[in-house]
Coordinates of C-alpha atoms and ligand atoms in Angstrom, one line a residue:
M1 CA 30.4 17.8 35.1
K2 CA 29.6 18.7 31.5
R3 CA 32.6 18.6 29.3
S4 CA 31.1 18.6 25.8
L5 CA 28.3 20.3 23.9
Q6 CA 26.6 19.4 20.7
L7 CA 24.9 22.2 18.8
G8 CA 23.5 20.8 15.6
G9 CA 26.4 19.5 13.6
M10 CA 28.9 21.4 15.8
T11 CA 30.8 19.9 18.7
I12 CA 32.5 21.9 21.4
D13 CA 34.8 20.2 23.9
L14 CA 36.4 21.4 27.0
L15 CA 40.2 21.2 26.9
P16 CA 41.7 21.7 30.3
E17 CA 45.3 22.7 31.1
I18 CA 44.8 23.2 34.9
E19 CA 41.4 21.8 36.0
H20 CA 41.3 23.2 39.5
R21 CA 43.6 25.2 41.7
M22 CA 42.9 27.2 44.8
M23 CA 44.4 30.7 44.5
P24 CA 44.4 33.8 46.7
V25 CA 41.4 36.1 46.4
S26 CA 43.8 38.9 45.6
F27 CA 44.7 37.1 42.3
L28 CA 41.2 38.2 41.1
F29 CA 39.6 40.7 43.4
D30 CA 40.9 43.5 45.6
A31 CA 37.5 44.2 47.2
L32 CA 36.0 40.8 47.9
T33 CA 35.4 40.5 51.6
R34 CA 35.2 37.5 53.9
E35 CA 31.6 38.3 54.6
Q36 CA 30.8 38.2 50.9
M37 CA 32.8 34.9 50.6
E38 CA 30.7 33.4 53.5
A39 CA 27.5 34.5 51.8
G40 CA 28.7 32.8 48.6
S41 CA 29.3 29.6 50.6
S42 CA 25.5 29.2 50.8
W43 CA 25.5 28.0 47.2
L44 CA 29.2 27.5 46.3
D45 CA 31.1 24.7 48.0
G46 CA 34.7 24.7 49.2
R47 CA 36.0 23.8 45.7
F48 CA 35.0 27.3 44.6
L49 CA 35.7 29.4 47.6
D50 CA 37.1 29.0 51.1
P51 CA 36.5 32.0 53.4
A52 CA 38.9 30.6 56.1
T53 CA 41.9 30.8 53.8
M54 CA 40.5 33.5 51.5
T55 CA 41.1 31.4 48.4
L56 CA 39.1 30.8 45.3
G57 CA 39.0 27.8 43.0
L58 CA 40.0 28.5 39.4
A59 CA 40.7 26.6 36.2
F60 CA 42.8 27.3 33.1
Q61 CA 41.0 25.8 30.2
A62 CA 40.6 26.1 26.4
Y63 CA 37.8 24.9 24.1
V64 CA 37.8 23.0 20.8
I65 CA 35.1 23.7 18.3
R66 CA 34.6 21.2 15.4
S67 CA 32.3 22.4 12.7
E68 CA 32.2 22.2 8.9
G69 CA 35.3 20.0 8.9
L70 CA 37.3 22.6 10.7
T71 CA 39.0 22.3 14.1
I72 CA 39.1 25.5 16.1
L73 CA 41.0 26.0 19.3
V74 CA 39.8 28.9 21.5
D75 CA 42.4 30.3 23.8
S76 CA 45.6 28.4 24.5
C77 CA 46.1 28.7 28.3
N78 CA 49.5 29.1 29.9
G79 CA 51.9 27.0 28.0
N80 CA 55.1 25.2 29.1
H81 CA 58.6 26.6 29.9
K82 CA 57.4 30.2 29.9
Q83 CA 59.7 32.3 32.1
R84 CA 57.3 34.4 34.2
P85 CA 58.9 35.8 37.4
T86 CA 56.0 38.3 37.6
A87 CA 53.3 35.6 37.0
P88 CA 54.3 32.8 39.4
W89 CA 51.3 30.6 38.7
Q90 CA 52.5 30.0 35.1
H91 CA 56.3 30.3 35.6
D92 CA 58.2 27.5 33.9
L93 CA 55.3 25.0 33.8
R94 CA 56.2 21.5 32.7
S95 CA 52.9 19.8 32.3
N96 CA 51.7 17.4 29.6
A97 CA 48.1 18.0 30.6
F98 CA 47.1 20.3 27.7
L99 CA 48.6 18.3 24.9
D100 CA 47.5 15.0 26.5
N101 CA 43.9 16.3 26.7
L102 CA 44.1 17.5 23.1
G103 CA 45.1 13.9 22.3
R104 CA 42.1 12.5 24.3
L105 CA 39.9 14.5 21.9
G106 CA 41.5 12.6 19.0
L107 CA 43.6 15.5 17.9
R108 CA 47.2 16.2 17.1
C109 CA 48.7 19.7 17.1
E110 CA 48.8 19.4 13.3
D111 CA 45.0 18.9 13.1
V112 CA 44.2 22.4 14.5
D113 CA 43.0 24.6 11.6
I114 CA 42.3 27.8 13.5
V115 CA 43.4 29.3 16.8
V116 CA 41.3 32.1 18.2
C117 CA 42.5 34.1 21.2
T118 CA 39.8 36.0 23.0
H119 CA 42.5 38.4 24.1
L120 CA 46.3 38.4 24.3
H121 CA 46.9 38.0 28.1
C122 CA 49.5 35.5 29.1
D123 CA 47.1 32.8 30.2
H124 CA 45.3 32.8 26.8
V125 CA 48.2 32.6 24.4
G126 CA 50.6 30.3 26.1
W127 CA 50.3 27.1 24.0
N128 CA 50.5 29.2 20.8
T129 CA 54.2 28.4 21.0
R130 CA 56.4 25.7 22.4
L131 CA 60.2 25.6 23.1
D132 CA 62.2 23.8 20.4
N133 CA 66.0 23.8 20.8
G134 CA 65.8 27.1 22.6
R135 CA 63.5 28.8 20.1
W136 CA 59.8 29.5 20.4
V137 CA 58.0 27.9 17.5
P138 CA 54.2 27.6 16.8
T139 CA 52.7 24.6 18.5
F140 CA 49.9 24.4 15.9
P141 CA 51.9 24.7 12.6
N142 CA 49.0 24.4 10.3
A143 CA 46.7 26.8 12.0
R144 CA 45.6 30.3 11.1
H145 CA 45.9 32.3 14.4
L146 CA 43.2 35.0 14.7
F147 CA 44.3 37.9 16.8
G148 CA 42.0 40.9 17.4
R149 CA 43.5 43.8 15.5
K150 CA 42.8 46.3 18.3
E151 CA 44.2 44.0 20.9
Y152 CA 47.4 43.3 18.9
D153 CA 48.0 46.9 18.0
H154 CA 47.6 48.0 21.6
F155 CA 50.1 45.4 22.9
L156 CA 52.5 46.0 19.9
G157 CA 52.6 49.7 20.8
R158 CA 53.3 48.9 24.4
F159 CA 56.0 46.5 23.5
Q160 CA 57.7 49.1 21.3
R161 CA 57.4 51.8 24.1
E162 CA 58.0 49.7 27.2
G163 CA 59.9 46.6 26.2
A164 CA 59.3 42.9 26.2
A165 CA 59.0 42.2 29.9
A166 CA 56.4 44.9 30.5
V167 CA 53.8 43.4 28.1
N168 CA 51.7 40.6 29.5
H169 CA 54.6 39.2 31.6
G170 CA 56.7 38.6 28.5
A171 CA 53.9 36.6 26.7
F172 CA 53.7 39.0 23.7
V173 CA 57.3 38.2 22.8
D174 CA 57.4 34.5 23.4
S175 CA 53.8 33.5 22.6
V176 CA 52.5 36.0 20.0
L177 CA 55.3 37.5 18.0
P178 CA 56.8 34.0 17.0
V179 CA 53.4 33.2 15.4
V180 CA 53.4 36.5 13.5
D181 CA 57.0 35.9 12.4
A182 CA 56.0 32.4 11.1
G183 CA 53.3 34.0 8.9
L184 CA 50.5 32.3 10.8
A185 CA 48.8 35.4 12.4
F186 CA 45.8 37.0 10.9
F187 CA 44.4 40.2 12.4
V188 CA 40.6 40.5 12.6
D189 CA 38.1 43.0 13.6
D190 CA 35.3 42.8 16.2
G191 CA 32.5 40.7 15.0
H192 CA 34.7 38.7 12.6
V193 CA 33.0 35.6 11.4
V194 CA 35.4 32.7 11.9
V195 CA 33.3 30.1 10.3
P196 CA 30.2 30.9 8.3
G197 CA 28.5 27.6 7.7
A198 CA 25.3 25.8 7.0
E199 CA 26.0 23.6 10.1
G200 CA 26.6 26.7 12.3
E201 CA 28.4 29.9 12.6
V202 CA 31.4 30.8 14.8
S203 CA 32.1 34.5 15.3
L204 CA 33.9 37.0 17.5
M205 CA 31.6 39.0 19.8
P206 CA 33.0 42.2 21.2
A207 CA 33.1 42.0 25.0
P208 CA 35.1 45.0 26.1
G209 CA 36.6 46.0 29.4
H210 CA 39.0 43.3 30.5
S211 CA 41.6 44.2 27.9
F212 CA 41.8 46.6 25.0
G213 CA 40.0 44.5 22.4
H214 CA 38.6 41.6 24.4
C215 CA 36.1 39.4 22.6
C216 CA 34.0 36.4 23.4
V217 CA 33.6 33.6 20.8
R218 CA 30.0 32.9 19.9
A219 CA 28.9 29.6 18.3
R220 CA 25.4 29.2 16.9
A221 CA 23.8 26.2 15.3
D222 CA 20.4 24.6 15.1
G223 CA 18.8 27.4 17.1
E224 CA 21.1 27.1 20.0
E225 CA 24.0 29.3 21.1
A226 CA 27.1 28.9 23.1
I227 CA 29.4 31.7 24.3
I228 CA 33.0 31.1 25.2
C229 CA 33.5 34.0 27.5
G230 CA 37.2 34.4 27.8
D231 CA 37.9 36.8 30.7
A232 CA 34.5 38.5 30.7
L233 CA 33.9 36.2 33.7
H234 CA 36.4 34.5 36.0
H235 CA 34.6 33.0 38.9
P236 CA 31.0 32.0 39.9
I237 CA 31.0 34.6 42.8
Q238 CA 30.6 37.1 39.9
L239 CA 27.1 35.7 39.3
E240 CA 26.3 36.7 42.9
L241 CA 28.3 40.0 42.6
P242 CA 28.4 41.0 39.0
D243 CA 29.5 44.5 39.9
L244 CA 32.6 43.3 41.7
R245 CA 35.7 44.8 40.1
M246 CA 38.2 42.3 38.7
R247 CA 41.8 43.3 39.5
A248 CA 43.1 42.9 35.9
D249 CA 40.2 44.6 34.1
L250 CA 41.6 47.5 32.0
Y251 CA 38.4 49.4 32.2
P252 CA 36.5 48.0 35.2
D253 CA 33.2 49.8 34.7
V254 CA 33.1 48.7 31.0
A255 CA 33.9 45.1 32.1
I256 CA 31.1 45.2 34.7
D257 CA 28.6 46.3 32.0
T258 CA 29.9 43.6 29.6
R259 CA 29.6 40.9 32.4
R260 CA 26.0 42.0 33.3
R261 CA 25.0 41.9 29.6
L262 CA 26.6 38.5 29.1
L263 CA 24.9 37.0 32.1
A264 CA 21.6 38.5 31.3
H265 CA 21.8 37.3 27.7
C266 CA 22.6 33.8 28.8
A267 CA 19.8 33.8 31.4
D268 CA 17.2 35.3 29.1
T269 CA 18.0 33.3 25.9
G270 CA 19.2 29.9 27.3
A271 CA 22.6 30.4 25.6
W272 CA 25.3 28.2 27.1
L273 CA 28.1 29.9 29.0
L274 CA 31.5 28.3 28.5
A275 CA 34.1 29.6 30.9
G276 CA 37.8 29.1 30.7
H277 CA 38.5 29.9 34.3
I278 CA 35.5 28.3 36.1
P279 CA 36.0 24.7 37.2
F280 CA 33.2 22.1 37.4
H281 CA 30.6 24.5 36.0
S282 CA 32.7 25.2 33.0
I283 CA 29.9 24.5 30.5
A284 CA 26.8 25.9 32.2
Q285 CA 23.5 27.6 31.8
V286 CA 22.5 30.7 33.8
R287 CA 19.3 31.8 35.4
R288 CA 18.2 35.0 37.0
F289 CA 18.0 35.0 40.8
E290 CA 16.5 38.2 42.3
D291 CA 18.7 41.0 41.0
R292 CA 21.7 38.7 40.3
F293 CA 22.4 35.3 38.7
R294 CA 22.9 31.6 39.5
F295 CA 23.8 28.6 37.4
G296 CA 20.8 27.0 35.8
Ligands
ZN301 ZN1 42.5 34.8 31.8

């Protein structure tokens, strides 16, 4: 399993919080049938899907990009101690895995210079904060946190209209607003260049559909490209069935178009696809297979 990528002078490392968990199909897809699952079994083993129990293998993972002397964390997973009665998979987690894996990369929380969230759903902002004497405080105290302006404004509006619990299972209040209150949040537009550099460029790539302002993170160096895809892709069965609707997509048809473009781009250019929710094939290449896709 590939856990690290070198693009010129840029290093990208996988940072898992949950490396693999089987979850009900209904967590992702309303329309995925047992027959489609069985067809997928021809190239995806039981770690990825199990038609007998109608479960899918998922991961919750971040990435760390190091370039130009900067350390950039992309997405911050679920976090600990978050009270999520409506999102049981991340309710009151008490795991050292995320911070231990950060340490295995030789990093302390203080070393993170930039946090980028592909979007502000609860499984992508969790470690932005940690509980300290009953208060949510930034986990990465020296980091600029880049939030998409469209995404933030959308959820701020919903928070003001609907209240805390209604917005991303409470994550806007406990994992986003404390970062804003600490003065560590910076609001950026689609296409924002995170790091312009001679060694390589890191930028936000609009990838609409899953949420109001969802972006991928694109890293380019030395003629190579890697795309951290956030929730533009959740599971390898979507390579087989790119038009399958994902349950949490805000605009499903837009998300399907984004997914097809992303997979086609990776297949046609050789760009690396780095997926937060796909175990084992987290850092992968994609090829065309008839009218659909496979891992390279
Ligand atoms: Zn997600």
